[in-house]
Short mmCIF file of C-alpha atoms and ligand atoms in Angstrom, two decimals:
data_model
loop_
_atom_site.label_atom_id
_atom_site.label_comp_id
_atom_site.label_asym_id
_atom_site.label_seq_id
_atom_site.Cartn_x
_atom_site.Cartn_y
_atom_site.Cartn_z
CA MET A 1 -27.87 -38.21 29.54
CA VAL A 2 -24.23 -37.80 28.48
CA HIS A 3 -23.36 -35.17 25.87
CA ILE A 4 -20.89 -34.88 23.04
CA THR A 5 -18.77 -31.97 24.23
CA GLY A 6 -15.85 -30.01 22.84
CA ALA A 7 -13.55 -32.64 24.36
CA THR A 8 -15.21 -35.71 22.78
CA LYS A 9 -12.75 -37.62 20.60
CA LEU A 10 -13.27 -39.31 17.26
CA LEU A 11 -13.31 -43.04 16.37
CA GLY A 12 -14.96 -44.64 13.34
CA VAL A 13 -15.16 -47.20 10.58
CA MET A 14 -14.57 -46.73 6.86
CA GLY A 15 -15.84 -48.90 4.04
CA TYR A 16 -17.72 -48.66 0.76
CA PRO A 17 -20.58 -49.24 1.19
CA ILE A 18 -20.73 -48.79 4.96
CA GLU A 19 -24.46 -48.58 5.70
CA HIS A 20 -24.66 -52.32 6.61
CA SER A 21 -21.93 -52.05 9.28
CA LEU A 22 -22.94 -53.06 12.82
CA SER A 23 -19.73 -51.70 14.34
CA PRO A 24 -21.30 -48.31 15.24
CA VAL A 25 -24.03 -50.14 17.19
CA MET A 26 -21.67 -52.11 19.43
CA HIS A 27 -18.92 -49.49 19.77
CA ASN A 28 -21.25 -46.63 20.68
CA ALA A 29 -23.05 -48.91 23.18
CA ALA A 30 -19.66 -49.61 24.77
CA LEU A 31 -18.62 -45.95 24.74
CA HIS A 32 -21.92 -44.90 26.36
CA ALA A 33 -21.54 -47.61 29.02
CA LEU A 34 -18.07 -46.27 29.83
CA ALA A 35 -19.41 -42.69 29.79
CA ALA A 36 -22.07 -43.60 32.35
CA GLN A 37 -19.27 -44.29 34.85
CA THR A 38 -17.74 -40.79 34.46
CA ASN A 39 -20.72 -38.82 33.09
CA THR A 40 -18.50 -37.83 30.15
CA LEU A 41 -18.73 -39.14 26.61
CA GLU A 42 -15.04 -39.38 25.86
CA TYR A 43 -15.36 -40.86 22.32
CA VAL A 44 -17.90 -41.24 19.52
CA TYR A 45 -17.69 -43.85 16.75
CA ILE A 46 -18.86 -42.75 13.28
CA PRO A 47 -19.40 -44.67 10.00
CA TRP A 48 -17.64 -43.17 6.95
CA SER A 49 -18.53 -44.08 3.36
CA VAL A 50 -15.18 -43.87 1.56
CA PRO A 51 -14.82 -44.73 -2.17
CA LEU A 52 -11.45 -46.30 -3.12
CA ASP A 53 -10.07 -43.19 -4.80
CA ALA A 54 -10.80 -41.05 -1.70
CA LEU A 55 -8.93 -43.34 0.73
CA PRO A 56 -5.53 -41.55 0.84
CA ALA A 57 -7.12 -38.11 1.37
CA VAL A 58 -9.50 -39.41 4.07
CA VAL A 59 -6.73 -41.20 5.98
CA SER A 60 -4.55 -38.10 5.92
CA SER A 61 -7.47 -35.85 6.97
CA LEU A 62 -8.29 -38.10 9.92
CA GLY A 63 -4.71 -37.63 11.09
CA ALA A 64 -5.11 -33.86 10.86
CA LEU A 65 -8.39 -34.08 12.81
CA GLY A 66 -6.71 -35.97 15.65
CA CYS A 67 -8.80 -39.13 15.14
CA CYS A 68 -7.95 -41.69 17.87
CA GLY A 69 -8.41 -44.77 15.67
CA PHE A 70 -10.66 -46.44 13.15
CA ASN A 71 -11.77 -49.75 11.69
CA VAL A 72 -11.38 -50.62 8.04
CA THR A 73 -13.77 -52.85 6.15
CA ILE A 74 -14.40 -53.97 2.55
CA PRO A 75 -12.95 -52.81 0.13
CA HIS A 76 -10.11 -51.11 2.03
CA LYS A 77 -8.62 -53.90 4.17
CA GLN A 78 -5.70 -54.46 1.77
CA THR A 79 -5.50 -51.10 -0.01
CA ILE A 80 -4.94 -49.21 3.24
CA MET A 81 -1.73 -51.11 4.03
CA PRO A 82 0.69 -48.94 1.96
CA LEU A 83 -0.79 -45.80 3.59
CA LEU A 84 0.26 -46.92 7.07
CA ALA A 85 3.59 -46.23 8.78
CA SER A 86 3.63 -49.72 10.30
CA THR A 87 1.67 -52.96 10.43
CA THR A 88 1.80 -55.78 12.97
CA VAL A 89 3.14 -59.27 12.26
CA ILE A 90 -0.41 -60.65 12.33
CA ALA A 91 -1.65 -58.05 9.80
CA LYS A 92 1.22 -58.99 7.49
CA ALA A 93 0.47 -62.71 7.91
CA VAL A 94 -3.21 -62.14 7.05
CA GLY A 95 -2.38 -59.59 4.35
CA ALA A 96 -5.11 -57.26 5.62
CA VAL A 97 -5.72 -54.59 8.26
CA ASN A 98 -9.02 -53.98 10.07
CA THR A 99 -7.88 -51.72 12.93
CA VAL A 100 -5.79 -48.54 12.74
CA TRP A 101 -4.45 -46.21 15.46
CA PRO A 102 -2.18 -43.16 15.54
CA THR A 103 1.49 -43.29 16.56
CA ASP A 104 4.24 -40.65 16.52
CA ALA A 105 5.48 -42.12 13.22
CA GLY A 106 2.01 -42.13 11.60
CA TRP A 107 -0.86 -44.62 11.43
CA ALA A 108 -0.27 -48.19 12.62
CA GLY A 109 -2.46 -51.12 11.59
CA THR A 110 -3.31 -54.57 12.86
CA ASN A 111 -5.87 -57.30 12.25
CA THR A 112 -8.15 -58.15 15.19
CA ASP A 113 -10.25 -60.60 13.11
CA VAL A 114 -7.77 -63.33 14.09
CA GLN A 115 -8.23 -62.56 17.80
CA GLY A 116 -12.02 -62.40 17.26
CA PHE A 117 -12.06 -65.76 15.48
CA LEU A 118 -9.93 -67.39 18.17
CA ALA A 119 -11.79 -66.09 21.24
CA PRO A 120 -14.63 -68.69 21.32
CA LEU A 121 -12.19 -71.54 20.52
CA GLN A 122 -9.61 -70.75 23.17
CA ASN A 123 -12.12 -71.52 25.95
CA LEU A 124 -12.42 -75.11 24.70
CA ASP A 125 -10.14 -77.68 26.25
CA LEU A 126 -8.82 -79.24 23.02
CA ASP A 127 -5.43 -80.43 21.80
CA TRP A 128 -5.29 -78.49 18.55
CA SER A 129 -2.03 -80.15 17.52
CA THR A 130 -4.07 -83.29 16.78
CA LEU A 131 -6.99 -81.56 15.01
CA THR A 132 -7.55 -80.69 11.35
CA PRO A 133 -9.88 -77.79 10.47
CA CYS A 134 -11.73 -77.53 7.17
CA ILE A 135 -12.31 -73.97 5.91
CA LEU A 136 -15.02 -73.24 3.34
CA GLY A 137 -14.19 -70.22 1.12
CA CYS A 138 -10.87 -68.53 0.44
CA GLY A 139 -11.50 -64.76 0.66
CA GLY A 140 -10.39 -62.18 3.23
CA ALA A 141 -12.00 -63.80 6.28
CA ALA A 142 -10.52 -67.19 5.33
CA ARG A 143 -7.03 -65.65 5.53
CA ALA A 144 -7.72 -64.53 9.11
CA VAL A 145 -9.05 -68.00 9.94
CA LEU A 146 -5.90 -69.61 8.48
CA ALA A 147 -3.73 -67.36 10.68
CA GLY A 148 -5.94 -68.30 13.66
CA CYS A 149 -5.52 -72.03 12.94
CA ALA A 150 -1.75 -71.53 12.84
CA GLN A 151 -1.90 -69.75 16.23
CA LEU A 152 -3.95 -72.61 17.69
CA GLY A 153 -1.14 -74.96 16.67
CA CYS A 154 -3.02 -76.99 14.06
CA PRO A 155 -0.44 -78.68 11.82
CA GLN A 156 -2.71 -78.90 8.76
CA VAL A 157 -5.91 -77.37 7.35
CA HIS A 158 -8.10 -78.16 4.36
CA LEU A 159 -9.11 -75.05 2.41
CA VAL A 160 -12.08 -75.41 0.05
CA GLY A 161 -12.78 -72.90 -2.72
CA ARG A 162 -14.27 -72.60 -6.18
CA GLN A 163 -11.27 -71.06 -7.99
CA ALA A 164 -8.16 -73.26 -8.30
CA ASP A 165 -5.84 -70.31 -9.06
CA LYS A 166 -6.97 -68.40 -5.96
CA LEU A 167 -6.48 -71.48 -3.77
CA GLN A 168 -3.03 -72.11 -5.20
CA GLN A 169 -2.03 -68.47 -4.69
CA ILE A 170 -2.97 -68.64 -0.99
CA GLN A 171 -1.03 -71.90 -0.62
CA ALA A 172 2.04 -70.59 -2.46
CA THR A 173 2.27 -67.21 -0.70
CA SER A 174 1.43 -68.31 2.85
CA THR A 175 4.05 -67.50 5.49
CA LEU A 176 2.13 -69.39 8.19
CA SER A 177 3.57 -72.48 9.87
CA LEU A 178 0.65 -74.53 8.64
CA ASP A 179 0.28 -77.16 5.92
CA ILE A 180 -2.54 -75.76 3.73
CA GLN A 181 -4.17 -78.47 1.62
CA VAL A 182 -6.37 -76.91 -1.08
CA HIS A 183 -9.48 -78.44 -2.64
CA LEU A 184 -12.27 -77.57 -5.04
CA TRP A 185 -15.86 -78.03 -3.77
CA PRO A 186 -16.45 -81.45 -5.43
CA GLU A 187 -13.72 -82.87 -3.11
CA LEU A 188 -15.57 -81.75 0.04
CA ALA A 189 -17.20 -85.14 0.71
CA SER A 190 -13.78 -86.80 1.03
CA ILE A 191 -12.50 -84.18 3.53
CA LEU A 192 -15.49 -83.88 5.88
CA PRO A 193 -14.93 -87.19 7.74
CA GLN A 194 -11.47 -85.93 8.84
CA ALA A 195 -12.59 -82.43 9.89
CA SER A 196 -12.65 -81.63 13.59
CA LEU A 197 -13.56 -77.97 13.00
CA LEU A 198 -15.63 -76.79 10.03
CA VAL A 199 -15.50 -73.03 9.41
CA ASN A 200 -17.81 -71.35 6.92
CA THR A 201 -16.18 -68.19 5.57
CA THR A 202 -18.45 -67.95 2.50
CA PRO A 203 -21.54 -65.73 2.48
CA ILE A 204 -23.76 -68.79 1.81
CA GLY A 205 -26.65 -68.47 4.28
CA MET A 206 -26.24 -64.74 4.92
CA ALA A 207 -29.27 -62.40 5.20
CA PRO A 208 -31.13 -61.03 3.31
CA HIS A 209 -31.05 -64.16 1.12
CA PRO A 210 -33.42 -67.04 2.00
CA PRO A 211 -31.86 -69.52 4.48
CA THR A 212 -29.34 -71.76 2.70
CA SER A 213 -26.43 -73.85 3.95
CA PRO A 214 -23.04 -74.67 2.39
CA LEU A 215 -23.59 -78.29 3.55
CA SER A 216 -26.41 -80.64 2.54
CA ALA A 217 -27.94 -82.84 5.27
CA VAL A 218 -25.92 -85.77 3.88
CA GLU A 219 -22.68 -83.75 4.04
CA MET A 220 -23.42 -82.70 7.65
CA ASP A 221 -23.75 -86.39 8.52
CA GLN A 222 -20.26 -87.00 7.10
CA LEU A 223 -18.72 -84.69 9.73
CA PRO A 224 -17.55 -86.47 12.91
CA LEU A 225 -20.13 -86.08 15.72
CA GLU A 226 -17.55 -84.31 17.91
CA ALA A 227 -16.75 -81.77 15.18
CA ILE A 228 -17.28 -78.07 15.91
CA VAL A 229 -19.20 -76.07 13.29
CA TYR A 230 -18.27 -72.37 13.23
CA ASP A 231 -20.13 -69.99 10.91
CA LEU A 232 -18.56 -66.54 10.49
CA ILE A 233 -21.92 -65.17 9.36
CA TYR A 234 -23.61 -63.17 12.15
CA ASN A 235 -26.92 -62.38 10.44
CA PRO A 236 -29.09 -64.44 10.70
CA ASN A 237 -28.11 -65.72 14.11
CA PRO A 238 -28.08 -68.73 14.01
CA THR A 239 -27.64 -69.59 10.33
CA LEU A 240 -29.16 -72.70 8.76
CA LEU A 241 -25.71 -74.34 8.89
CA LEU A 242 -25.59 -73.88 12.67
CA GLU A 243 -29.18 -75.10 13.05
CA GLN A 244 -28.21 -78.26 11.11
CA ALA A 245 -25.16 -78.71 13.37
CA LYS A 246 -27.12 -78.27 16.60
CA ALA A 247 -29.98 -80.52 15.43
CA SER A 248 -27.46 -83.28 14.79
CA GLY A 249 -25.81 -82.87 18.22
CA ARG A 250 -22.68 -81.04 17.01
CA ARG A 251 -21.19 -77.99 18.71
CA ALA A 252 -22.07 -74.71 16.95
CA ILE A 253 -20.34 -71.31 17.18
CA THR A 254 -21.94 -68.18 15.73
CA GLY A 255 -20.20 -65.30 13.93
CA VAL A 256 -21.68 -62.86 16.47
CA GLU A 257 -18.97 -63.82 18.94
CA MET A 258 -16.16 -63.16 16.42
CA LEU A 259 -17.74 -59.82 15.54
CA VAL A 260 -17.94 -58.82 19.21
CA GLN A 261 -14.44 -60.01 20.08
CA GLN A 262 -12.69 -58.39 17.10
CA GLY A 263 -14.49 -55.13 18.00
CA ALA A 264 -13.59 -55.40 21.68
CA ALA A 265 -9.92 -56.00 20.79
CA ALA A 266 -9.92 -52.86 18.61
CA LEU A 267 -11.70 -50.71 21.19
CA SER A 268 -9.41 -51.68 24.05
CA LEU A 269 -6.43 -50.83 21.86
CA TRP A 270 -7.79 -47.32 21.11
CA ILE A 271 -8.98 -46.43 24.62
CA ASP A 272 -6.20 -48.26 26.48
CA GLN A 273 -8.55 -50.05 28.86
CA PRO A 274 -10.62 -53.26 28.74
CA ALA A 275 -13.67 -52.95 26.49
CA PRO A 276 -17.08 -53.84 28.01
CA VAL A 277 -17.48 -57.02 25.93
CA ASP A 278 -20.83 -57.98 27.41
CA VAL A 279 -22.33 -54.55 26.62
CA MET A 280 -21.13 -54.92 23.02
CA ARG A 281 -22.59 -58.44 22.71
CA GLN A 282 -25.93 -57.39 24.23
CA ALA A 283 -26.15 -54.32 21.97
CA LEU A 284 -25.75 -56.50 18.87
CA LEU A 285 -28.19 -59.16 20.04
CA ALA A 286 -30.77 -56.46 20.90
CA TYR A 287 -30.23 -54.87 17.48
CA PHE A 288 -30.90 -58.23 15.76
CA ARG A 289 -34.08 -58.73 17.81
P1 NAP B 301 -14.83 -62.40 0.54
O1 NAP B 301 -13.44 -61.90 0.64
O2 NAP B 301 -15.73 -61.93 -0.55
O3 NAP B 301 -14.73 -64.03 0.47
C1 NAP B 301 -15.88 -64.83 0.33
C2 NAP B 301 -15.45 -66.24 -0.10
O4 NAP B 301 -16.63 -67.02 -0.25
C3 NAP B 301 -14.73 -66.28 -1.45
O5 NAP B 301 -13.72 -67.28 -1.43
C4 NAP B 301 -15.84 -66.68 -2.42
O6 NAP B 301 -15.43 -67.42 -3.53
C5 NAP B 301 -16.66 -67.59 -1.57
N1 NAP B 301 -18.04 -67.65 -2.04
C6 NAP B 301 -18.91 -66.62 -2.19
N2 NAP B 301 -20.10 -67.08 -2.63
C7 NAP B 301 -19.95 -68.43 -2.81
C8 NAP B 301 -20.81 -69.46 -3.25
N3 NAP B 301 -22.06 -69.22 -3.62
N4 NAP B 301 -20.33 -70.72 -3.30
C9 NAP B 301 -19.05 -71.00 -2.93
N5 NAP B 301 -18.19 -70.06 -2.49
C10 NAP B 301 -18.64 -68.80 -2.42
O7 NAP B 301 -15.63 -62.11 1.88
P2 NAP B 301 -15.04 -62.12 3.39
O8 NAP B 301 -14.64 -60.76 3.78
O9 NAP B 301 -14.05 -63.23 3.46
O10 NAP B 301 -16.36 -62.47 4.23
C11 NAP B 301 -16.95 -63.73 4.10
C12 NAP B 301 -18.06 -63.92 5.13
O11 NAP B 301 -17.52 -63.86 6.44
C13 NAP B 301 -19.16 -62.88 5.08
O12 NAP B 301 -20.40 -63.52 5.32
C14 NAP B 301 -18.82 -61.96 6.23
O13 NAP B 301 -19.98 -61.32 6.77
C15 NAP B 301 -18.25 -62.94 7.23
N6 NAP B 301 -17.33 -62.30 8.17
C16 NAP B 301 -17.68 -62.28 9.49
C17 NAP B 301 -16.84 -61.69 10.41
C18 NAP B 301 -17.24 -61.69 11.86
O14 NAP B 301 -16.68 -60.89 12.62
N7 NAP B 301 -18.16 -62.55 12.28
C19 NAP B 301 -15.63 -61.11 10.00
C20 NAP B 301 -15.29 -61.15 8.64
C21 NAP B 301 -16.16 -61.74 7.74
P3 NAP B 301 -14.44 -66.81 -4.68
O15 NAP B 301 -13.11 -66.81 -4.01
O16 NAP B 301 -14.56 -67.78 -5.76
O17 NAP B 301 -14.98 -65.45 -4.98
#
């Protein structure tokens, strides 16, 4: 057994609420796996419930405590940005930060959701410059997916939402080298036949609600057979959308992989060594079982 000692350092995640977060499960599994090699638990990863009005005081206190880094989740991903000394190009492009670490000048922030989203796609041998993704939903995760599509080299994406003003704002303020075509849901049927990658960034189909899918069976049939269906939802695993995709012979990617890979990118940044990705993945899958 490895112990928390006087030398154990602090990592964590802040959100409000935070009880649902799975980050402590995968990060502490990784930190214990690394500790087993040296018999020393060098870091612990703690969840912090932080209401909006407490954010500045908490961030400053973590600096005073010598915290080695933390994740940021809803509702702080945007509001933390003015409290940081610097943010990366990718965090600015997404307009949100999910990973923070200390520097001599103060806290620095980046967004590893983009890296997490991209990880399962980069293994595929595809010419992204000829492919057009369709993104369902236009919230925080959709912004990371848009930045990911730009990094892949897609020239154009279709973004589907239920609020015209929100869609237009994303389109008008985007700094990405990507042609963002925006659509309301009733236009979905006309876009699906052109979509080579369908990404669900809405919570439709997420536990604890009964299984639902953003696509009807008829809509799934409108997607090209070679299309990839990627659901950002990680619970349940797989979602009904992914079951529909697999049953119809389409390639399906689960949100578990994005969750694991964004976490691994954050952890390796904090501890300055490769994160044990497989340990993190197995910890999450075991937790779901
Ligand atoms: P968010 O900012 O609240 O955005 C959710 C989007 O879905 C919004 O555009 C919202 O529409 C839309 N939406 C919600 N309910 C809808 C419905 N019934 N019909 C149509 N559209 C609906 O949330 P988020 O942070 O982007 O997260 C979205 C999902 O991604 C969550 O399930 C989250 O767990 C998942 N996620 C997964 C990972 C991962 O690592 N796997 C990372 C980030 C997020 P309005 O714009 O009209 O409100």
